[in-house]
Amino acid sequence: MAPLTHGIHHITAMASDARRNLAFYTQILGLRLVKQTVNFDDPGTYHLYYANYEGAPGTVLTFFPWPGLRRGRPGTGQVYATAFSIPAGSLPYWQERLRSHQLALAAPVQRIGGNVIGFADPDGLILELIETAGDPRPPTPHPDIPAAHAIRGFHSATLALSQPDETAALLTGLMGYRESRREANRVRYAAGDGQPGTFVDVLVDPSLPRGLNGAGTVHHIAYRTPDDATELRAKALLERNGFQVSPVMDRNYFHSIYYREPEGILFEIATDPPGFTVDESLEQLGSGLRLPAKYEARRADIEAALPPLA
Ligand code: ZN
């Protein structure tokens, strides 16, 4: 039987200012805004999706920007860091670029064979760039980032845990992950083709505080599954193993189930189809506010309540 999940689908984090968030991810990091919509559970707030040109699963970082949201605290029981893959040899370009935008950078480190730099977005979300040789995913066109240096999508997500065993068992037992590498206090798990964009690192660092939700922290991580039938199989299997799983939710661009891993991190399984071109063309992705059918009748009120992005 095919594995239930085969990599990261998207990661969703919280922000406090939609325009600042948009400027950072599109202008500085060079991602493409592939969808402007609202939080389907709270249509008074945006849900902004940044990704590669096509919005491929494994490249999609999304935000709920709540104006004035207080800062959270990155720590255990969270997706602690979100890492993007950049081509081998691109680190100096990015150090220079990020410094020119007055971002504070951690000193580069070597991790499991790749050079890594860490920094934070304007809300304090911990981000990393990791040099990866031979990432086959295409660069996203950008007016001032050379294609040879552009981000290719996610490299990995780091889960900070105090008791990793049960989570590791969930990843490798039910979710289709396998241990790939191990170094110091970090274990890397891979899924599917084992390429960047599938990796989940489990970090055990007793110096980290317990994480607190808020701006600059990750809300949840979604794993890819190929179709609705596999998602239903995952739901049944998780439930048989004692997990409380949400009903299947129609998120317009994918269908989702949600559950918490043993230390409390919110996990989602999201289908690859139908994808972001379900309500606008590839060329137009992200160009206007898209609403699910249930909110179209309220469009005027919703638009009036959202802060303008441009
Ligand atoms: Zn999600």
PDB file of N, CA and C in Angstrom, residues 140-228:
ATOM      1  N   THR A 140      11.812  30.398  -8.670  1.00  0.00           N
ATOM      2  CA  THR A 140      10.685  31.294  -8.949  1.00  0.00           C
ATOM      3  C   THR A 140      11.239  32.578  -9.557  1.00  0.00           C
ATOM      4  N   PRO A 141      10.746  32.975 -10.722  1.00  0.00           N
ATOM      5  CA  PRO A 141      11.269  34.208 -11.325  1.00  0.00           C
ATOM      6  C   PRO A 141      11.078  35.410 -10.400  1.00  0.00           C
ATOM      7  N   HIS A 142      12.105  36.250 -10.333  1.00  0.00           N
ATOM      8  CA  HIS A 142      12.045  37.438  -9.469  1.00  0.00           C
ATOM      9  C   HIS A 142      12.889  38.527 -10.108  1.00  0.00           C
ATOM     10  N   PRO A 143      12.416  39.789 -10.035  1.00  0.00           N
ATOM     11  CA  PRO A 143      13.151  40.841 -10.752  1.00  0.00           C
ATOM     12  C   PRO A 143      14.597  41.021 -10.306  1.00  0.00           C
ATOM     13  N   ASP A 144      14.927  40.805  -9.033  1.00  0.00           N
ATOM     14  CA  ASP A 144      16.327  41.040  -8.674  1.00  0.00           C
ATOM     15  C   ASP A 144      17.021  39.882  -7.958  1.00  0.00           C
ATOM     16  N   ILE A 145      16.444  38.696  -7.983  1.00  0.00           N
ATOM     17  CA  ILE A 145      17.151  37.542  -7.428  1.00  0.00           C
ATOM     18  C   ILE A 145      17.544  36.628  -8.602  1.00  0.00           C
ATOM     19  N   PRO A 146      18.848  36.419  -8.823  1.00  0.00           N
ATOM     20  CA  PRO A 146      19.244  35.544  -9.936  1.00  0.00           C
ATOM     21  C   PRO A 146      18.683  34.134  -9.743  1.00  0.00           C
ATOM     22  N   ALA A 147      18.233  33.528 -10.824  1.00  0.00           N
ATOM     23  CA  ALA A 147      17.657  32.179 -10.750  1.00  0.00           C
ATOM     24  C   ALA A 147      18.632  31.206 -10.099  1.00  0.00           C
ATOM     25  N   ALA A 148      19.920  31.425 -10.305  1.00  0.00           N
ATOM     26  CA  ALA A 148      20.926  30.504  -9.755  1.00  0.00           C
ATOM     27  C   ALA A 148      20.958  30.513  -8.227  1.00  0.00           C
ATOM     28  N   HIS A 149      20.369  31.536  -7.607  1.00  0.00           N
ATOM     29  CA  HIS A 149      20.382  31.621  -6.136  1.00  0.00           C
ATOM     30  C   HIS A 149      18.992  31.498  -5.514  1.00  0.00           C
ATOM     31  N   ALA A 150      17.960  31.457  -6.335  1.00  0.00           N
ATOM     32  CA  ALA A 150      16.594  31.570  -5.801  1.00  0.00           C
ATOM     33  C   ALA A 150      16.208  30.356  -4.959  1.00  0.00           C
ATOM     34  N   ILE A 151      15.352  30.611  -3.995  1.00  0.00           N
ATOM     35  CA  ILE A 151      14.775  29.558  -3.151  1.00  0.00           C
ATOM     36  C   ILE A 151      14.023  28.571  -4.034  1.00  0.00           C
ATOM     37  N   ARG A 152      14.174  27.276  -3.733  1.00  0.00           N
ATOM     38  CA  ARG A 152      13.504  26.227  -4.517  1.00  0.00           C
ATOM     39  C   ARG A 152      12.260  25.667  -3.837  1.00  0.00           C
ATOM     40  N   GLY A 153      12.055  26.031  -2.602  1.00  0.00           N
ATOM     41  CA  GLY A 153      10.925  25.473  -1.843  1.00  0.00           C
ATOM     42  C   GLY A 153      11.419  25.139  -0.451  1.00  0.00           C
ATOM     43  N   PHE A 154      10.604  24.422   0.290  1.00  0.00           N
ATOM     44  CA  PHE A 154      11.059  24.029   1.621  1.00  0.00           C
ATOM     45  C   PHE A 154      12.227  23.064   1.522  1.00  0.00           C
ATOM     46  N   HIS A 155      13.123  23.161   2.501  1.00  0.00           N
ATOM     47  CA  HIS A 155      14.064  22.083   2.750  1.00  0.00           C
ATOM     48  C   HIS A 155      13.477  21.155   3.809  1.00  0.00           C
ATOM     49  N   SER A 156      13.121  21.746   4.966  1.00  0.00           N
ATOM     50  CA  SER A 156      12.685  20.939   6.103  1.00  0.00           C
ATOM     51  C   SER A 156      11.935  21.814   7.094  1.00  0.00           C
ATOM     52  N   ALA A 157      11.265  21.142   7.996  1.00  0.00           N
ATOM     53  CA  ALA A 157      10.691  21.798   9.166  1.00  0.00           C
ATOM     54  C   ALA A 157      11.314  21.135  10.382  1.00  0.00           C
ATOM     55  N   THR A 158      11.649  21.949  11.396  1.00  0.00           N
ATOM     56  CA  THR A 158      12.203  21.399  12.631  1.00  0.00           C
ATOM     57  C   THR A 158      11.142  21.421  13.721  1.00  0.00           C
ATOM     58  N   LEU A 159      10.809  20.252  14.236  1.00  0.00           N
ATOM     59  CA  LEU A 159       9.895  20.147  15.375  1.00  0.00           C
ATOM     60  C   LEU A 159      10.740  20.119  16.636  1.00  0.00           C
ATOM     61  N   ALA A 160      10.500  21.040  17.559  1.00  0.00           N
ATOM     62  CA  ALA A 160      11.218  21.021  18.839  1.00  0.00           C
ATOM     63  C   ALA A 160      10.358  20.260  19.848  1.00  0.00           C
ATOM     64  N   LEU A 161      10.929  19.215  20.405  1.00  0.00           N
ATOM     65  CA  LEU A 161      10.160  18.345  21.301  1.00  0.00           C
ATOM     66  C   LEU A 161      10.950  18.092  22.569  1.00  0.00           C
ATOM     67  N   SER A 162      10.239  17.880  23.664  1.00  0.00           N
ATOM     68  CA  SER A 162      10.955  17.481  24.878  1.00  0.00           C
ATOM     69  C   SER A 162      10.988  15.962  25.017  1.00  0.00           C
ATOM     70  N   GLN A 163       9.968  15.289  24.499  1.00  0.00           N
ATOM     71  CA  GLN A 163       9.909  13.814  24.556  1.00  0.00           C
ATOM     72  C   GLN A 163       9.665  13.304  23.138  1.00  0.00           C
ATOM     73  N   PRO A 164      10.703  13.000  22.385  1.00  0.00           N
ATOM     74  CA  PRO A 164      10.505  12.766  20.955  1.00  0.00           C
ATOM     75  C   PRO A 164       9.974  11.380  20.575  1.00  0.00           C
ATOM     76  N   ASP A 165       9.984  10.430  21.490  1.00  0.00           N
ATOM     77  CA  ASP A 165       9.782   9.041  21.062  1.00  0.00           C
ATOM     78  C   ASP A 165       8.412   8.784  20.431  1.00  0.00           C
ATOM     79  N   GLU A 166       7.361   9.296  21.065  1.00  0.00           N
ATOM     80  CA  GLU A 166       6.022   9.013  20.530  1.00  0.00           C
ATOM     81  C   GLU A 166       5.794   9.706  19.197  1.00  0.00           C
ATOM     82  N   THR A 167       6.349  10.916  19.062  1.00  0.00           N
ATOM     83  CA  THR A 167       6.198  11.630  17.793  1.00  0.00           C
ATOM     84  C   THR A 167       6.968  10.903  16.692  1.00  0.00           C
ATOM     85  N   ALA A 168       8.169  10.449  17.036  1.00  0.00           N
ATOM     86  CA  ALA A 168       8.950   9.690  16.053  1.00  0.00           C
ATOM     87  C   ALA A 168       8.187   8.440  15.624  1.00  0.00           C
ATOM     88  N   ALA A 169       7.540   7.792  16.599  1.00  0.00           N
ATOM     89  CA  ALA A 169       6.777   6.584  16.276  1.00  0.00           C
ATOM     90  C   ALA A 169       5.595   6.915  15.370  1.00  0.00           C
ATOM     91  N   LEU A 170       4.957   8.067  15.598  1.00  0.00           N
ATOM     92  CA  LEU A 170       3.850   8.487  14.729  1.00  0.00           C
ATOM     93  C   LEU A 170       4.353   8.734  13.301  1.00  0.00           C
ATOM     94  N   LEU A 171       5.459   9.483  13.202  1.00  0.00           N
ATOM     95  CA  LEU A 171       5.984   9.801  11.867  1.00  0.00           C
ATOM     96  C   LEU A 171       6.341   8.527  11.100  1.00  0.00           C
ATOM     97  N   THR A 172       7.054   7.634  11.772  1.00  0.00           N
ATOM     98  CA  THR A 172       7.560   6.458  11.054  1.00  0.00           C
ATOM     99  C   THR A 172       6.544   5.319  11.033  1.00  0.00           C
ATOM    100  N   GLY A 173       5.625   5.311  11.992  1.00  0.00           N
ATOM    101  CA  GLY A 173       4.693   4.197  12.055  1.00  0.00           C
ATOM    102  C   GLY A 173       3.471   4.378  11.186  1.00  0.00           C
ATOM    103  N   LEU A 174       2.838   5.561  11.263  1.00  0.00           N
ATOM    104  CA  LEU A 174       1.573   5.753  10.551  1.00  0.00           C
ATOM    105  C   LEU A 174       1.700   6.686   9.364  1.00  0.00           C
ATOM    106  N   MET A 175       2.670   7.598   9.391  1.00  0.00           N
ATOM    107  CA  MET A 175       2.649   8.691   8.410  1.00  0.00           C
ATOM    108  C   MET A 175       3.547   8.476   7.202  1.00  0.00           C
ATOM    109  N   GLY A 176       4.306   7.402   7.176  1.00  0.00           N
ATOM    110  CA  GLY A 176       5.092   7.135   5.972  1.00  0.00           C
ATOM    111  C   GLY A 176       6.477   7.745   5.972  1.00  0.00           C
ATOM    112  N   TYR A 177       6.922   8.249   7.139  1.00  0.00           N
ATOM    113  CA  TYR A 177       8.286   8.780   7.241  1.00  0.00           C
ATOM    114  C   TYR A 177       9.265   7.686   7.638  1.00  0.00           C
ATOM    115  N   ARG A 178      10.537   7.921   7.366  1.00  0.00           N
ATOM    116  CA  ARG A 178      11.591   6.999   7.772  1.00  0.00           C
ATOM    117  C   ARG A 178      12.771   7.828   8.278  1.00  0.00           C
ATOM    118  N   GLU A 179      13.521   7.261   9.224  1.00  0.00           N
ATOM    119  CA  GLU A 179      14.701   7.992   9.691  1.00  0.00           C
ATOM    120  C   GLU A 179      15.714   8.053   8.568  1.00  0.00           C
ATOM    121  N   SER A 180      16.266   9.255   8.357  1.00  0.00           N
ATOM    122  CA  SER A 180      17.209   9.438   7.262  1.00  0.00           C
ATOM    123  C   SER A 180      18.621   9.723   7.776  1.00  0.00           C
ATOM    124  N   ARG A 181      18.761  10.700   8.679  1.00  0.00           N
ATOM    125  CA  ARG A 181      20.073  11.043   9.210  1.00  0.00           C
ATOM    126  C   ARG A 181      19.903  11.418  10.667  1.00  0.00           C
ATOM    127  N   ARG A 182      21.042  11.417  11.376  1.00  0.00           N
ATOM    128  CA  ARG A 182      21.016  11.713  12.801  1.00  0.00           C
ATOM    129  C   ARG A 182      22.297  12.462  13.103  1.00  0.00           C
ATOM    130  N   GLU A 183      22.229  13.553  13.834  1.00  0.00           N
ATOM    131  CA  GLU A 183      23.426  14.326  14.169  1.00  0.00           C
ATOM    132  C   GLU A 183      23.156  15.078  15.462  1.00  0.00           C
ATOM    133  N   ALA A 184      24.028  14.860  16.451  1.00  0.00           N
ATOM    134  CA  ALA A 184      23.876  15.503  17.762  1.00  0.00           C
ATOM    135  C   ALA A 184      22.449  15.310  18.264  1.00  0.00           C
ATOM    136  N   ASN A 185      21.748  16.416  18.559  1.00  0.00           N
ATOM    137  CA  ASN A 185      20.417  16.298  19.169  1.00  0.00           C
ATOM    138  C   ASN A 185      19.297  16.393  18.131  1.00  0.00           C
ATOM    139  N   ARG A 186      19.610  16.037  16.892  1.00  0.00           N
ATOM    140  CA  ARG A 186      18.644  16.196  15.795  1.00  0.00           C
ATOM    141  C   ARG A 186      18.530  14.885  15.018  1.00  0.00           C
ATOM    142  N   VAL A 187      17.296  14.479  14.738  1.00  0.00           N
ATOM    143  CA  VAL A 187      17.066  13.318  13.874  1.00  0.00           C
ATOM    144  C   VAL A 187      16.265  13.798  12.676  1.00  0.00           C
ATOM    145  N   ARG A 188      16.734  13.469  11.483  1.00  0.00           N
ATOM    146  CA  ARG A 188      16.022  13.866  10.258  1.00  0.00           C
ATOM    147  C   ARG A 188      15.200  12.698   9.751  1.00  0.00           C
ATOM    148  N   TYR A 189      13.960  12.992   9.427  1.00  0.00           N
ATOM    149  CA  TYR A 189      13.069  11.996   8.823  1.00  0.00           C
ATOM    150  C   TYR A 189      12.753  12.445   7.407  1.00  0.00           C
ATOM    151  N   ALA A 190      12.667  11.473   6.522  1.00  0.00           N
ATOM    152  CA  ALA A 190      12.353  11.761   5.116  1.00  0.00           C
ATOM    153  C   ALA A 190      11.132  10.950   4.724  1.00  0.00           C
ATOM    154  N   ALA A 191      10.477  11.405   3.669  1.00  0.00           N
ATOM    155  CA  ALA A 191       9.308  10.670   3.156  1.00  0.00           C
ATOM    156  C   ALA A 191       9.377  10.668   1.636  1.00  0.00           C
ATOM    157  N   GLY A 192       8.553   9.861   1.033  1.00  0.00           N
ATOM    158  CA  GLY A 192       8.420   9.859  -0.426  1.00  0.00           C
ATOM    159  C   GLY A 192       9.759   9.699  -1.112  1.00  0.00           C
ATOM    160  N   ASP A 193      10.069  10.661  -2.005  1.00  0.00           N
ATOM    161  CA  ASP A 193      11.305  10.564  -2.790  1.00  0.00           C
ATOM    162  C   ASP A 193      12.543  10.964  -1.988  1.00  0.00           C
ATOM    163  N   GLY A 194      12.357  11.377  -0.729  1.00  0.00           N
ATOM    164  CA  GLY A 194      13.509  11.702   0.116  1.00  0.00           C
ATOM    165  C   GLY A 194      14.252  12.961  -0.293  1.00  0.00           C
ATOM    166  N   GLN A 195      13.593  13.806  -1.091  1.00  0.00           N
ATOM    167  CA  GLN A 195      14.205  15.054  -1.551  1.00  0.00           C
ATOM    168  C   GLN A 195      13.907  16.178  -0.552  1.00  0.00           C
ATOM    169  N   PRO A 196      14.631  17.315  -0.670  1.00  0.00           N
ATOM    170  CA  PRO A 196      14.272  18.486   0.134  1.00  0.00           C
ATOM    171  C   PRO A 196      12.793  18.823  -0.083  1.00  0.00           C
ATOM    172  N   GLY A 197      12.161  19.275   0.969  1.00  0.00           N
ATOM    173  CA  GLY A 197      10.715  19.514   0.879  1.00  0.00           C
ATOM    174  C   GLY A 197       9.922  18.380   1.509  1.00  0.00           C
ATOM    175  N   THR A 198      10.626  17.262   1.757  1.00  0.00           N
ATOM    176  CA  THR A 198       9.959  16.190   2.500  1.00  0.00           C
ATOM    177  C   THR A 198      10.442  16.142   3.949  1.00  0.00           C
ATOM    178  N   PHE A 199      11.625  16.715   4.244  1.00  0.00           N
ATOM    179  CA  PHE A 199      12.289  16.451   5.525  1.00  0.00           C
ATOM    180  C   PHE A 199      11.578  17.074   6.725  1.00  0.00           C
ATOM    181  N   VAL A 200      11.521  16.284   7.793  1.00  0.00           N
ATOM    182  CA  VAL A 200      11.104  16.781   9.099  1.00  0.00           C
ATOM    183  C   VAL A 200      12.219  16.423  10.075  1.00  0.00           C
ATOM    184  N   ASP A 201      12.764  17.439  10.737  1.00  0.00           N
ATOM    185  CA  ASP A 201      13.797  17.219  11.740  1.00  0.00           C
ATOM    186  C   ASP A 201      13.152  17.271  13.124  1.00  0.00           C
ATOM    187  N   VAL A 202      13.519  16.345  13.970  1.00  0.00           N
ATOM    188  CA  VAL A 202      13.087  16.390  15.365  1.00  0.00           C
ATOM    189  C   VAL A 202      14.289  16.815  16.200  1.00  0.00           C
ATOM    190  N   LEU A 203      14.133  17.940  16.888  1.00  0.00           N
ATOM    191  CA  LEU A 203      15.202  18.543  17.682  1.00  0.00           C
ATOM    192  C   LEU A 203      14.857  18.417  19.157  1.00  0.00           C
ATOM    193  N   VAL A 204      15.801  17.903  19.934  1.00  0.00           N
ATOM    194  CA  VAL A 204      15.615  17.848  21.390  1.00  0.00           C
ATOM    195  C   VAL A 204      16.673  18.747  22.009  1.00  0.00           C
ATOM    196  N   ASP A 205      16.253  19.918  22.475  1.00  0.00           N
ATOM    197  CA  ASP A 205      17.182  20.906  23.016  1.00  0.00           C
ATOM    198  C   ASP A 205      16.628  21.377  24.361  1.00  0.00           C
ATOM    199  N   PRO A 206      17.184  20.853  25.468  1.00  0.00           N
ATOM    200  CA  PRO A 206      16.639  21.184  26.787  1.00  0.00           C
ATOM    201  C   PRO A 206      16.728  22.674  27.126  1.00  0.00           C
ATOM    202  N   SER A 207      17.522  23.441  26.363  1.00  0.00           N
ATOM    203  CA  SER A 207      17.619  24.872  26.663  1.00  0.00           C
ATOM    204  C   SER A 207      16.434  25.655  26.107  1.00  0.00           C
ATOM    205  N   LEU A 208      15.621  25.041  25.254  1.00  0.00           N
ATOM    206  CA  LEU A 208      14.492  25.776  24.676  1.00  0.00           C
ATOM    207  C   LEU A 208      13.347  25.878  25.674  1.00  0.00           C
ATOM    208  N   PRO A 209      12.679  27.037  25.705  1.00  0.00           N
ATOM    209  CA  PRO A 209      11.488  27.161  26.543  1.00  0.00           C
ATOM    210  C   PRO A 209      10.325  26.423  25.891  1.00  0.00           C
ATOM    211  N   ARG A 210       9.251  26.260  26.619  1.00  0.00           N
ATOM    212  CA  ARG A 210       8.019  25.769  26.016  1.00  0.00           C
ATOM    213  C   ARG A 210       7.500  26.857  25.070  1.00  0.00           C
ATOM    214  N   GLY A 211       7.127  26.492  23.874  1.00  0.00           N
ATOM    215  CA  GLY A 211       6.635  27.473  22.911  1.00  0.00           C
ATOM    216  C   GLY A 211       5.287  28.044  23.313  1.00  0.00           C
ATOM    217  N   LEU A 212       5.070  29.312  22.938  1.00  0.00           N
ATOM    218  CA  LEU A 212       3.774  29.955  23.151  1.00  0.00           C
ATOM    219  C   LEU A 212       3.279  30.474  21.803  1.00  0.00           C
ATOM    220  N   ASN A 213       2.043  30.195  21.496  1.00  0.00           N
ATOM    221  CA  ASN A 213       1.488  30.649  20.219  1.00  0.00           C
ATOM    222  C   ASN A 213       1.371  32.163  20.177  1.00  0.00           C
ATOM    223  N   GLY A 214       1.502  32.718  19.000  1.00  0.00           N
ATOM    224  CA  GLY A 214       1.353  34.152  18.784  1.00  0.00           C
ATOM    225  C   GLY A 214       2.046  34.513  17.492  1.00  0.00           C
ATOM    226  N   ALA A 215       2.107  35.813  17.199  1.00  0.00           N
ATOM    227  CA  ALA A 215       2.771  36.244  15.967  1.00  0.00           C
ATOM    228  C   ALA A 215       4.206  35.717  15.960  1.00  0.00           C
ATOM    229  N   GLY A 216       4.654  35.285  14.805  1.00  0.00           N
ATOM    230  CA  GLY A 216       6.014  34.784  14.692  1.00  0.00           C
ATOM    231  C   GLY A 216       6.176  33.336  15.123  1.00  0.00           C
ATOM    232  N   THR A 217       5.075  32.609  15.235  1.00  0.00           N
ATOM    233  CA  THR A 217       5.183  31.170  15.498  1.00  0.00           C
ATOM    234  C   THR A 217       4.325  30.424  14.473  1.00  0.00           C
ATOM    235  N   VAL A 218       4.633  29.147  14.342  1.00  0.00           N
ATOM    236  CA  VAL A 218       3.919  28.318  13.365  1.00  0.00           C
ATOM    237  C   VAL A 218       2.608  27.840  13.976  1.00  0.00           C
ATOM    238  N   HIS A 219       1.550  27.928  13.204  1.00  0.00           N
ATOM    239  CA  HIS A 219       0.227  27.481  13.637  1.00  0.00           C
ATOM    240  C   HIS A 219       0.067  25.986  13.414  1.00  0.00           C
ATOM    241  N   HIS A 220       0.495  25.497  12.257  1.00  0.00           N
ATOM    242  CA  HIS A 220       0.426  24.057  11.988  1.00  0.00           C
ATOM    243  C   HIS A 220       1.296  23.698  10.796  1.00  0.00           C
ATOM    244  N   ILE A 221       1.558  22.422  10.661  1.00  0.00           N
ATOM    245  CA  ILE A 221       2.282  21.897   9.500  1.00  0.00           C
ATOM    246  C   ILE A 221       1.387  20.876   8.812  1.00  0.00           C
ATOM    247  N   ALA A 222       1.330  20.976   7.489  1.00  0.00           N
ATOM    248  CA  ALA A 222       0.499  20.054   6.702  1.00  0.00           C
ATOM    249  C   ALA A 222       1.400  19.142   5.883  1.00  0.00           C
ATOM    250  N   TYR A 223       1.026  17.888   5.850  1.00  0.00           N
ATOM    251  CA  TYR A 223       1.751  16.867   5.083  1.00  0.00           C
ATOM    252  C   TYR A 223       0.929  16.507   3.845  1.00  0.00           C
ATOM    253  N   ARG A 224       1.646  16.187   2.780  1.00  0.00           N
ATOM    254  CA  ARG A 224       0.986  15.886   1.496  1.00  0.00           C
ATOM    255  C   ARG A 224       0.411  14.480   1.469  1.00  0.00           C
ATOM    256  N   THR A 225      -0.743  14.374   0.833  1.00  0.00           N
ATOM    257  CA  THR A 225      -1.244  13.050   0.496  1.00  0.00           C
ATOM    258  C   THR A 225      -1.819  13.134  -0.918  1.00  0.00           C
ATOM    259  N   PRO A 226      -1.762  12.039  -1.697  1.00  0.00           N
ATOM    260  CA  PRO A 226      -2.049  12.189  -3.128  1.00  0.00           C
ATOM    261  C   PRO A 226      -3.509  12.406  -3.481  1.00  0.00           C
ATOM    262  N   ASP A 227      -4.437  11.920  -2.656  1.00  0.00           N
ATOM    263  CA  ASP A 227      -5.843  11.998  -3.078  1.00  0.00           C
ATOM    264  C   ASP A 227      -6.770  11.813  -1.873  1.00  0.00           C
ATOM    265  N   ASP A 228      -8.065  11.989  -2.136  1.00  0.00           N
ATOM    266  CA  ASP A 228      -9.061  11.898  -1.061  1.00  0.00           C
ATOM    267  C   ASP A 228      -9.111  10.504  -0.451  1.00  0.00           C
TER     268      ASP A 228
END
